[in-house]
Structures are given as C-alpha cells and as structure tokens.
Amino acid sequence: MDLLLPYIACLTLALTIYAALRPAPPTVQVAMVVIGVAATGWLLGIITGSLASFGEVSHGVFFVLFSLCAVAAAIRMITHERPIYSALHFVLVVIATAGLLLMLEAEFMAFALIIVYAGAILITYMFVLMLANQAENPDEPYTQAIYDRVPREPAAAVAIGFLLLCLISGTVIGGTPDLQTNANSQSQWIVLEELPVQFKTNVKILSPDFAWPPITENETMIQFGMDGAFIVSQDGEVLQLDTSVLPTNTQMVGWSLVNDFPVTIELAGVILLMAMFGAAVLARRAIELTEREKRIAILGEDTEEAGGDA
Amino acid sequence: MILSFAPSALAGYLVVSGLLLTIGIIGFLVRRNLIVMFLCTELMFQGAAIAFVAVGRYLLDYSGQVMVIFILTVAAAEAALALALVVLLHRQKDTLDADAYGELKE
C-alpha cells in the first residue's frame, strides 16, 4: 500500500487539474486549486519524509511554501480563462522558482531569473497580449473569446500528464535512496585548483608568511570543519578563513561559465543575435509606395508641385 | 554556508520540477490561445531550471547553474521569435485561436 501512495497523490492532482480545466465559476476553480495544493503537499511529504531532511527545519518550511506557491500558481495559470491573468500567475511561478533557487544557494541565478523572466520576457508577452487580445464582442468587454474558455481535449492531456508525473515521481522515489548524503564528507562545495586570484590576495593579507599554494587533498583546497573553513599551507600552517574571503556564488558561476563552457557562451550570443534578426524580419510590414510618395520620402518635398509653381 | 543536502531533499526538488514540467505540458496541450501556449513552454523551462540547479547543488558542481543561464538565453530567443510569429499570424486572420490555423498542416 505504501508503494501506491505517491501514485494516488498524483492521481488526485491530475483529477483536480482536470476539474479545474472545465468551465466553472471562479470559487469552484479556487477550491480546485486548494485541493491540488493539498495533493502536492501530500506528494512532497511522502517523497521527502520529513522537514528535517533539509538540514534545517526552516529550510524545509521555506521549500514547502515556495513549491506549493509555484504549483498553485502554475495550475491557476493554465486554467485561467483570461490570458493576462495567466501571464500574471506565471510571474508568481517565476518568483516562487527564484525562492527555490535561493534555497539551493544559487543566489545569482535566482535574481537573474527574476530580472530576465519577470522583467523582460513577461513584459514582451504582456505587450503582445494587449496588442492582440481584443474582446470579440465590443458590447461585453469582460467576456473572453470562445478559444480561451473552452479547453481542447482536457481528458487526453491530463491523462498524458498523469502518466508523465507517475513516471517522474516513480523514478525519483526509486533512484534517490541509493544516493549518498553529501553532508558527511565535510563538503567539497569549493573544489578548486583554480581559485580566483583575488582569493590568493586575500589570503596574503590575512597571513603574509603563508606558503602558497596550499595543500590539495582530493582536489579540495578549502576544508570545512565544524568551526568554519580553513586551508593548510605547505609548511603545515593552518589558516582560519573568514567567510568574507571565500569566493561567492556569483564568482564561482562566472568562473564555471567562462572556464567550462567557452564555446557554448559564444553560441548563446549567436542564438540571441539570430533571434533578434528573425523577429525583426518577421514583424516587418512591407509598405507599398506610389512613385510620388517615394519622391516625397526621398527628397523631402513634392518636386512636381514645386515645378508647377515655377 | 554548508548545509547538508540529503538525497530526500534532492527528491523533493526534483518532484517539484517534474510537477512544473507536467503542468506546462498539460497547459500546452489544452490551451487554444497561441500566446498562452508559448507561456506554458516557459513554465516547462522553469521546471528544467529547478532540476538543473538542484542536481548541481547535490553534486557540488556549478555547471547546473550555468545551464540555467543557457536556459534563459533559449527562453529569451524563443519568446522573441514566437511572439513575432504570433503577431504575423494575428495580422492574417485576426484571431489567436490555434485551431484557426489548421490549414497550415495540409
């Protein structure tokens, strides 16, 4: 029976999404979202065991809050009949995702996600939505078009989603218990033969006599104990490190970006350039001009009439 | 800075990313508004981003976060092109209904 519980939670969630997709009054839809959130919480509870598995209980509480927020906003996003509200709920999903990334110690990516998604991409979507989404019937501006109100094949889509969800949660449940916990190894979170130069400068300021480079043990230079981080010099000198001299998440991501993926970042630049050209070419509207209009546009005046006056 | 990261915590993050991906796929199949369909693909990108960062955090590898930068790149490029296409289609038929463009498949 315990083996079946996650799948029952998945089924509950799928049925809730199906019910929320049907045209219904807003109160019913909100109720469906609440049931969906409860099913999600149940599924997460089955899979993670307890909040203590996150190291700290507060960490677990924030994880549950952000993930329930993300799932609720995502369900509301695909079920809301007004596209503008869908886009706004997507902003909520982005913010909740950024919260989850913060929990994962990815501060740079969390805030980059908010800036790029909520700040840039969503604004583009809003522009196009407001440009294209006019009410079909001018007498009733608050009713949505029929294609926004009636979903297409909700039963088949939810069935596919349910199978996919079962596959994912089954794989996760079956695969993760075999993994080892990283906490026991006192962490190689900073695995660096290639520390930023700034780090060496900071160490030299702390201890001018430090025999650089430090001892590397299993590719780990900075060791973490219960009482903080320290490095060991070639002479055996142990140097306690303040957390302020350690490389930050942003520095490490930047280093990984240019060190491990130098070609990919160039390709990303090319993709963005081609997307810009493509969008400009697609959105361009060809304007037919008569001979006279062309002459006015080029010369800035109507030479024919000017000639007639003379 | 160093908190333990147990496999069960990793499982939690992976399931949340799977949920976002699944909801995005359902939305893409169900909605008939072209713009909302593309919005649902962005939802799938969010799920992928969480999975990348969570596994990167578990393996203590920063490549997972670098992948999110590339996901952002692809998402931005996709948004620009897809929205330009939607504007183009909307000029032809004055509707955002995906079913209205059924003759494209013939």
Short mmCIF file of C-alpha atoms in Angstrom, two decimals:
data_model
loop_
_atom_site.label_atom_id
_atom_site.label_comp_id
_atom_site.label_asym_id
_atom_site.label_seq_id
_atom_site.Cartn_x
_atom_site.Cartn_y
_atom_site.Cartn_z
CA MET A 1 0.00 0.00 0.00
CA ASP A 2 2.85 2.37 0.80
CA LEU A 3 4.16 1.88 -2.71
CA LEU A 4 0.86 3.04 -4.15
CA LEU A 5 0.54 6.23 -2.07
CA PRO A 6 2.58 8.54 -4.35
CA TYR A 7 0.60 7.39 -7.36
CA ILE A 8 -2.67 8.05 -5.54
CA ALA A 9 -1.42 11.57 -4.80
CA CYS A 10 -0.51 12.00 -8.48
CA LEU A 11 -3.98 10.77 -9.49
CA THR A 12 -5.64 13.23 -7.09
CA LEU A 13 -3.61 16.06 -8.56
CA ALA A 14 -4.44 15.01 -12.13
CA LEU A 15 -8.18 14.77 -11.38
CA THR A 16 -8.05 18.20 -9.72
CA ILE A 17 -6.38 19.74 -12.75
CA TYR A 18 -8.98 18.10 -14.98
CA ALA A 19 -11.79 19.51 -12.84
CA ALA A 20 -10.18 22.95 -12.81
CA LEU A 21 -9.90 22.93 -16.60
CA ARG A 22 -13.66 22.63 -17.07
CA PRO A 23 -15.54 25.91 -17.36
CA ALA A 24 -16.68 26.72 -13.81
CA PRO A 25 -17.34 29.68 -11.53
CA PRO A 26 -14.20 31.24 -10.01
CA THR A 27 -14.95 29.97 -6.49
CA VAL A 28 -15.05 26.35 -7.75
CA GLN A 29 -11.76 26.89 -9.57
CA VAL A 30 -10.08 28.32 -6.47
CA ALA A 31 -11.38 25.35 -4.46
CA MET A 32 -9.87 23.01 -7.06
CA VAL A 33 -6.53 24.80 -6.76
CA VAL A 34 -6.66 24.38 -2.97
CA ILE A 35 -7.29 20.63 -3.36
CA GLY A 36 -4.43 20.45 -5.91
CA VAL A 37 -2.09 22.20 -3.47
CA ALA A 38 -3.09 19.76 -0.75
CA ALA A 39 -2.35 16.82 -3.06
CA THR A 40 1.03 18.36 -3.94
CA GLY A 41 1.86 18.78 -0.27
CA TRP A 42 0.93 15.17 0.36
CA LEU A 43 3.11 14.00 -2.55
CA LEU A 44 6.06 16.08 -1.30
CA GLY A 45 5.55 14.76 2.22
CA ILE A 46 5.62 11.16 1.00
CA ILE A 47 8.76 11.75 -1.02
CA THR A 48 10.90 13.88 1.29
CA GLY A 49 9.90 12.10 4.50
CA SER A 50 10.21 14.95 6.98
CA LEU A 51 11.21 18.58 7.08
CA ALA A 52 14.37 17.62 8.94
CA SER A 53 15.79 16.00 5.80
CA PHE A 54 16.59 19.53 4.56
CA GLY A 55 19.27 20.01 7.20
CA GLU A 56 17.37 22.72 8.97
CA VAL A 57 13.66 22.72 9.63
CA SER A 58 13.31 26.34 8.47
CA HIS A 59 14.84 25.33 5.16
CA GLY A 60 12.22 22.62 4.78
CA VAL A 61 9.40 25.02 5.65
CA PHE A 62 10.55 27.51 3.02
CA PHE A 63 10.90 24.71 0.48
CA VAL A 64 7.31 23.59 1.06
CA LEU A 65 6.00 27.16 0.96
CA PHE A 66 7.75 28.04 -2.30
CA SER A 67 6.91 24.78 -4.04
CA LEU A 68 3.23 24.89 -3.08
CA CYS A 69 3.14 28.50 -4.23
CA ALA A 70 4.72 27.55 -7.57
CA VAL A 71 2.36 24.64 -8.17
CA ALA A 72 -0.75 26.61 -7.19
CA ALA A 73 0.19 29.50 -9.48
CA ALA A 74 1.02 27.06 -12.30
CA ILE A 75 -2.38 25.34 -12.04
CA ARG A 76 -4.13 28.71 -11.94
CA MET A 77 -2.07 29.83 -14.92
CA ILE A 78 -3.19 27.01 -17.22
CA THR A 79 -6.81 27.15 -16.06
CA HIS A 80 -7.47 30.89 -16.00
CA GLU A 81 -9.60 31.99 -18.91
CA ARG A 82 -8.08 35.47 -19.19
CA PRO A 83 -4.61 35.40 -20.81
CA ILE A 84 -3.42 38.49 -18.92
CA TYR A 85 -4.11 36.76 -15.61
CA SER A 86 -2.30 33.68 -16.91
CA ALA A 87 0.76 35.83 -17.53
CA LEU A 88 0.50 37.38 -14.05
CA HIS A 89 0.27 33.95 -12.44
CA PHE A 90 3.36 32.98 -14.40
CA VAL A 91 5.18 35.88 -12.71
CA LEU A 92 4.22 34.27 -9.40
CA VAL A 93 5.66 30.96 -10.61
CA VAL A 94 8.91 32.73 -11.52
CA ILE A 95 9.16 34.37 -8.10
CA ALA A 96 8.50 31.06 -6.34
CA THR A 97 11.13 29.37 -8.52
CA ALA A 98 13.59 32.10 -7.59
CA GLY A 99 12.84 31.33 -3.95
CA LEU A 100 13.60 27.66 -4.53
CA LEU A 101 16.90 28.60 -6.22
CA LEU A 102 17.76 30.74 -3.18
CA MET A 103 17.17 27.66 -1.01
CA LEU A 104 19.64 25.84 -3.27
CA GLU A 105 22.33 28.51 -2.64
CA ALA A 106 22.10 29.77 -6.22
CA GLU A 107 21.68 33.44 -5.39
CA PHE A 108 22.91 34.84 -8.67
CA MET A 109 20.63 32.68 -10.79
CA ALA A 110 17.65 33.40 -8.53
CA PHE A 111 17.85 37.14 -9.06
CA ALA A 112 18.85 36.81 -12.72
CA LEU A 113 15.72 34.71 -13.19
CA ILE A 114 13.51 37.43 -11.71
CA ILE A 115 15.17 40.17 -13.75
CA VAL A 116 15.14 38.32 -17.06
CA TYR A 117 11.82 36.49 -16.77
CA ALA A 118 9.61 38.79 -14.76
CA GLY A 119 11.33 41.91 -16.04
CA ALA A 120 11.96 41.26 -19.71
CA ILE A 121 10.27 38.18 -21.15
CA LEU A 122 6.95 38.65 -19.38
CA ILE A 123 6.78 42.30 -20.42
CA THR A 124 7.13 41.16 -24.05
CA TYR A 125 4.29 38.69 -23.55
CA MET A 126 2.13 41.38 -21.96
CA PHE A 127 2.76 43.72 -24.89
CA VAL A 128 1.66 41.12 -27.44
CA LEU A 129 -1.30 40.03 -25.32
CA MET A 130 -2.62 43.56 -25.04
CA LEU A 131 -1.91 44.19 -28.72
CA ALA A 132 -3.69 41.10 -29.98
CA ASN A 133 -6.24 40.23 -27.31
CA GLN A 134 -9.24 42.43 -28.01
CA ALA A 135 -12.68 41.42 -26.88
CA GLU A 136 -14.63 39.70 -29.62
CA ASN A 137 -17.87 41.35 -28.70
CA PRO A 138 -17.46 45.09 -28.02
CA ASP A 139 -20.74 45.18 -26.09
CA GLU A 140 -19.44 42.79 -23.44
CA PRO A 141 -15.78 43.63 -22.92
CA TYR A 142 -15.37 41.27 -19.96
CA THR A 143 -16.27 38.02 -21.71
CA GLN A 144 -13.37 36.13 -23.18
CA ALA A 145 -13.18 34.61 -26.64
CA ILE A 146 -14.51 31.08 -27.03
CA TYR A 147 -11.00 29.66 -27.57
CA ASP A 148 -9.96 30.94 -24.14
CA ARG A 149 -12.97 29.50 -22.35
CA VAL A 150 -13.21 26.01 -23.83
CA PRO A 151 -10.14 23.77 -23.46
CA ARG A 152 -9.08 21.36 -26.17
CA GLU A 153 -9.14 17.65 -25.22
CA PRO A 154 -8.63 18.12 -21.45
CA ALA A 155 -9.13 14.43 -20.64
CA ALA A 156 -6.41 13.20 -23.02
CA ALA A 157 -3.98 15.93 -21.95
CA VAL A 158 -4.48 15.25 -18.24
CA ALA A 159 -4.07 11.51 -18.85
CA ILE A 160 -0.73 12.14 -20.57
CA GLY A 161 0.28 14.47 -17.74
CA PHE A 162 -0.69 11.88 -15.12
CA LEU A 163 1.42 9.18 -16.80
CA LEU A 164 4.38 11.54 -17.04
CA LEU A 165 4.01 12.57 -13.40
CA CYS A 166 3.85 8.91 -12.29
CA LEU A 167 6.97 8.19 -14.33
CA ILE A 168 8.89 11.11 -12.82
CA SER A 169 7.87 10.51 -9.20
CA GLY A 170 8.39 6.75 -9.56
CA THR A 171 11.88 7.30 -10.93
CA VAL A 172 12.73 9.80 -8.19
CA ILE A 173 11.41 7.53 -5.43
CA GLY A 174 13.21 4.51 -6.85
CA GLY A 175 16.50 6.27 -7.58
CA THR A 176 17.28 8.71 -4.79
CA PRO A 177 17.53 6.39 -1.74
CA ASP A 178 20.63 4.76 -3.26
CA LEU A 179 22.43 8.08 -3.35
CA GLN A 180 24.83 9.06 -0.61
CA THR A 181 24.38 12.07 1.58
CA ASN A 182 26.90 14.77 0.91
CA ALA A 183 26.77 16.17 4.41
CA ASN A 184 29.09 13.58 5.94
CA SER A 185 32.04 14.38 3.73
CA GLN A 186 32.50 17.85 5.34
CA SER A 187 31.81 19.23 1.88
CA GLN A 188 33.84 19.74 -1.19
CA TRP A 189 31.45 22.53 -2.23
CA ILE A 190 34.55 24.55 -3.08
CA VAL A 191 36.63 22.27 -5.23
CA LEU A 192 39.30 24.49 -6.63
CA GLU A 193 42.60 24.07 -8.25
CA GLU A 194 41.68 27.28 -9.96
CA LEU A 195 40.75 29.80 -7.30
CA PRO A 196 40.20 33.40 -8.30
CA VAL A 197 43.39 35.46 -7.98
CA GLN A 198 41.54 37.67 -5.53
CA PHE A 199 41.41 34.76 -3.11
CA LYS A 200 45.21 34.46 -3.06
CA THR A 201 45.47 38.20 -2.41
CA ASN A 202 43.03 37.90 0.48
CA VAL A 203 44.98 35.02 1.99
CA LYS A 204 48.25 37.01 1.68
CA ILE A 205 46.66 39.91 3.51
CA LEU A 206 45.47 37.61 6.30
CA SER A 207 48.81 35.85 6.70
CA PRO A 208 51.84 37.28 4.78
CA ASP A 209 54.02 34.23 5.55
CA PHE A 210 51.58 31.71 4.07
CA ALA A 211 53.42 29.30 1.75
CA TRP A 212 51.35 29.35 -1.39
CA PRO A 213 49.91 27.08 -2.82
CA PRO A 214 48.01 25.29 -0.07
CA ILE A 215 47.93 21.53 0.16
CA THR A 216 45.37 19.95 -2.08
CA GLU A 217 43.73 16.86 -0.82
CA ASN A 218 41.36 15.05 -3.17
CA GLU A 219 41.29 18.25 -5.21
CA THR A 220 39.96 20.13 -2.20
CA MET A 221 41.91 23.13 -1.03
CA ILE A 222 39.46 24.70 1.32
CA GLN A 223 38.35 22.38 4.07
CA PHE A 224 35.26 22.83 6.14
CA GLY A 225 35.03 21.77 9.72
CA MET A 226 32.51 22.44 12.40
CA ASP A 227 34.31 25.67 13.29
CA GLY A 228 34.45 27.19 9.81
CA ALA A 229 36.67 26.99 6.77
CA PHE A 230 40.44 26.66 6.78
CA ILE A 231 43.31 25.95 4.40
CA VAL A 232 46.64 24.27 5.14
CA SER A 233 49.92 25.58 3.72
CA GLN A 234 52.88 23.50 2.50
CA ASP A 235 54.64 24.16 5.85
CA GLY A 236 51.70 22.82 7.78
CA GLU A 237 50.42 26.22 8.83
CA VAL A 238 46.64 26.15 9.33
CA LEU A 239 44.88 29.35 8.34
CA GLN A 240 41.37 30.01 9.52
CA LEU A 241 39.31 31.71 6.87
CA ASP A 242 36.68 34.32 7.33
CA THR A 243 33.63 33.66 5.16
CA SER A 244 34.10 37.06 3.52
CA VAL A 245 37.29 35.94 1.74
CA LEU A 246 35.68 32.86 0.26
CA PRO A 247 34.62 33.13 -3.38
CA THR A 248 30.93 33.95 -3.69
CA ASN A 249 28.36 32.06 -5.68
CA THR A 250 28.45 34.70 -8.41
CA GLN A 251 32.23 34.42 -8.78
CA MET A 252 32.04 30.65 -8.97
CA VAL A 253 29.26 30.66 -11.57
CA GLY A 254 31.16 33.19 -13.66
CA TRP A 255 34.30 31.09 -13.42
CA SER A 256 32.45 27.93 -14.40
CA LEU A 257 30.78 29.76 -17.28
CA VAL A 258 33.95 31.00 -18.96
CA ASN A 259 36.17 28.08 -17.95
CA ASP A 260 33.95 25.09 -18.76
CA PHE A 261 31.66 26.43 -21.48
CA PRO A 262 33.64 28.94 -23.60
CA VAL A 263 32.17 27.82 -26.94
CA THR A 264 28.63 27.46 -25.64
CA ILE A 265 28.52 31.04 -24.44
CA GLU A 266 29.55 32.22 -27.93
CA LEU A 267 26.80 30.05 -29.40
CA ALA A 268 24.33 31.58 -26.96
CA GLY A 269 25.33 35.01 -28.24
CA VAL A 270 24.79 33.88 -31.83
CA ILE A 271 21.37 32.45 -30.92
CA LEU A 272 20.30 35.75 -29.39
CA LEU A 273 21.55 37.70 -32.42
CA MET A 274 19.72 35.43 -34.86
CA ALA A 275 16.56 35.66 -32.74
CA MET A 276 16.79 39.45 -32.92
CA PHE A 277 17.20 39.41 -36.71
CA GLY A 278 14.45 36.81 -37.08
CA ALA A 279 11.99 38.80 -35.01
CA ALA A 280 12.76 41.99 -36.93
CA VAL A 281 12.33 40.24 -40.30
CA LEU A 282 9.11 38.50 -39.26
CA ALA A 283 7.44 41.53 -37.77
CA ARG A 284 8.39 43.85 -40.64
CA ARG A 285 5.43 45.01 -42.68
CA ALA A 286 6.09 45.70 -46.38
CA ILE A 287 4.64 49.09 -47.35
CA GLU A 288 3.64 49.74 -50.93
CA LEU A 289 4.50 53.29 -52.01
CA THR A 290 3.49 55.06 -55.13
CA GLU A 291 6.09 56.90 -57.25
CA ARG A 292 5.01 60.25 -55.85
CA GLU A 293 5.20 59.14 -52.21
CA LYS A 294 8.69 57.73 -52.80
CA ARG A 295 9.82 61.04 -54.26
CA ILE A 296 8.43 62.90 -51.25
CA ALA A 297 10.09 60.48 -48.85
CA ILE A 298 13.50 60.78 -50.52
CA LEU A 299 13.62 64.45 -51.45
CA GLY A 300 11.61 65.72 -48.53
CA GLU A 301 9.37 67.82 -50.78
CA ASP A 302 6.98 67.41 -53.62
CA THR A 303 9.10 68.41 -56.64
CA GLU A 304 6.21 68.06 -59.07
CA GLU A 305 4.13 70.78 -57.42
CA ALA A 306 7.22 72.89 -56.84
CA GLY A 307 7.99 72.65 -60.56
CA GLY A 308 4.42 73.63 -61.41
CA ASP A 309 4.69 76.81 -59.34
CA ALA A 310 7.86 77.85 -61.14
CA MET B 1 27.32 28.23 4.09
CA ILE B 2 27.49 24.48 4.14
CA LEU B 3 24.23 22.82 4.93
CA SER B 4 23.74 19.15 4.42
CA PHE B 5 21.80 18.20 1.35
CA ALA B 6 20.24 14.80 1.75
CA PRO B 7 19.01 12.68 -1.18
CA SER B 8 15.45 13.04 0.11
CA ALA B 9 15.74 16.82 -0.20
CA LEU B 10 17.03 16.34 -3.76
CA ALA B 11 13.98 14.12 -4.40
CA GLY B 12 11.69 16.90 -3.21
CA TYR B 13 13.21 19.46 -5.57
CA LEU B 14 13.13 17.01 -8.49
CA VAL B 15 9.45 16.26 -7.91
CA VAL B 16 8.61 19.97 -7.84
CA SER B 17 10.45 20.43 -11.13
CA GLY B 18 8.59 17.43 -12.55
CA LEU B 19 5.29 18.93 -11.42
CA LEU B 20 6.00 22.25 -13.14
CA LEU B 21 7.06 20.41 -16.31
CA THR B 22 3.90 18.28 -16.30
CA ILE B 23 1.58 21.21 -15.68
CA GLY B 24 3.33 23.06 -18.51
CA ILE B 25 2.79 20.14 -20.89
CA ILE B 26 -0.87 19.83 -19.91
CA GLY B 27 -1.31 23.56 -20.45
CA PHE B 28 0.40 23.43 -23.84
CA LEU B 29 -1.92 20.64 -24.99
CA VAL B 30 -5.10 22.09 -23.52
CA ARG B 31 -5.00 25.81 -24.17
CA ARG B 32 -6.05 27.12 -27.58
CA ASN B 33 -4.69 30.63 -27.26
CA LEU B 34 -1.34 30.82 -29.11
CA ILE B 35 0.26 33.21 -26.62
CA VAL B 36 -0.76 31.16 -23.57
CA MET B 37 0.60 28.04 -25.30
CA PHE B 38 4.00 29.70 -25.55
CA LEU B 39 3.69 30.86 -21.95
CA CYS B 40 3.30 27.19 -20.98
CA THR B 41 6.62 26.36 -22.66
CA GLU B 42 8.20 28.96 -20.37
CA LEU B 43 6.65 27.06 -17.44
CA MET B 44 8.42 23.91 -18.66
CA PHE B 45 11.71 25.86 -18.75
CA GLN B 46 11.19 26.77 -15.08
CA GLY B 47 10.88 23.09 -14.18
CA ALA B 48 14.08 22.28 -16.07
CA ALA B 49 15.91 25.12 -14.32
CA ILE B 50 14.97 23.84 -10.85
CA ALA B 51 16.13 20.32 -11.76
CA PHE B 52 19.48 21.59 -13.08
CA VAL B 53 20.24 23.70 -10.01
CA ALA B 54 19.10 21.01 -7.56
CA VAL B 55 21.29 18.32 -9.08
CA GLY B 56 24.17 20.81 -9.32
CA ARG B 57 23.73 21.60 -5.62
CA TYR B 58 23.71 17.90 -4.75
CA LEU B 59 26.85 17.13 -6.81
CA LEU B 60 28.50 20.38 -5.62
CA ASP B 61 29.02 21.42 -9.23
CA TYR B 62 28.37 24.90 -10.59
CA SER B 63 27.62 23.66 -14.12
CA GLY B 64 23.98 23.25 -13.13
CA GLN B 65 23.66 26.98 -12.54
CA VAL B 66 25.50 27.75 -15.79
CA MET B 67 22.88 25.64 -17.61
CA VAL B 68 20.20 27.96 -16.23
CA ILE B 69 21.96 30.85 -17.98
CA PHE B 70 21.64 28.96 -21.26
CA ILE B 71 18.00 28.14 -20.49
CA LEU B 72 17.41 31.88 -20.03
CA THR B 73 19.09 32.52 -23.39
CA VAL B 74 16.96 29.98 -25.22
CA ALA B 75 13.81 31.23 -23.46
CA ALA B 76 14.52 34.82 -24.49
CA ALA B 77 15.22 33.83 -28.10
CA GLU B 78 12.11 31.66 -28.19
CA ALA B 79 9.95 34.43 -26.76
CA ALA B 80 11.19 36.94 -29.35
CA LEU B 81 10.66 34.62 -32.34
CA ALA B 82 7.40 33.06 -31.15
CA LEU B 83 5.82 36.41 -30.38
CA ALA B 84 6.90 37.80 -33.76
CA LEU B 85 5.25 34.78 -35.40
CA VAL B 86 2.09 35.27 -33.32
CA VAL B 87 1.90 38.93 -34.38
CA LEU B 88 2.32 37.86 -38.01
CA LEU B 89 -0.42 35.21 -37.74
CA HIS B 90 -2.73 37.60 -35.93
CA ARG B 91 -2.43 40.04 -38.83
CA GLN B 92 -3.52 37.34 -41.29
CA LYS B 93 -6.68 36.12 -39.56
CA ASP B 94 -7.36 38.47 -36.64
CA THR B 95 -7.64 35.63 -34.12
CA LEU B 96 -5.32 33.91 -31.63
CA ASP B 97 -7.12 30.56 -31.86
CA ALA B 98 -4.58 27.85 -32.67
CA ASP B 99 -7.29 25.75 -34.37
CA ALA B 100 -7.96 28.53 -36.86
CA TYR B 101 -4.61 27.88 -38.48
CA GLY B 102 -5.39 24.21 -39.16
CA GLU B 103 -4.91 24.55 -42.89
CA LEU B 104 -1.17 25.03 -42.30
CA LYS B 105 -0.82 21.28 -41.83
CA GLU B 106 -2.17 20.50 -45.32
#
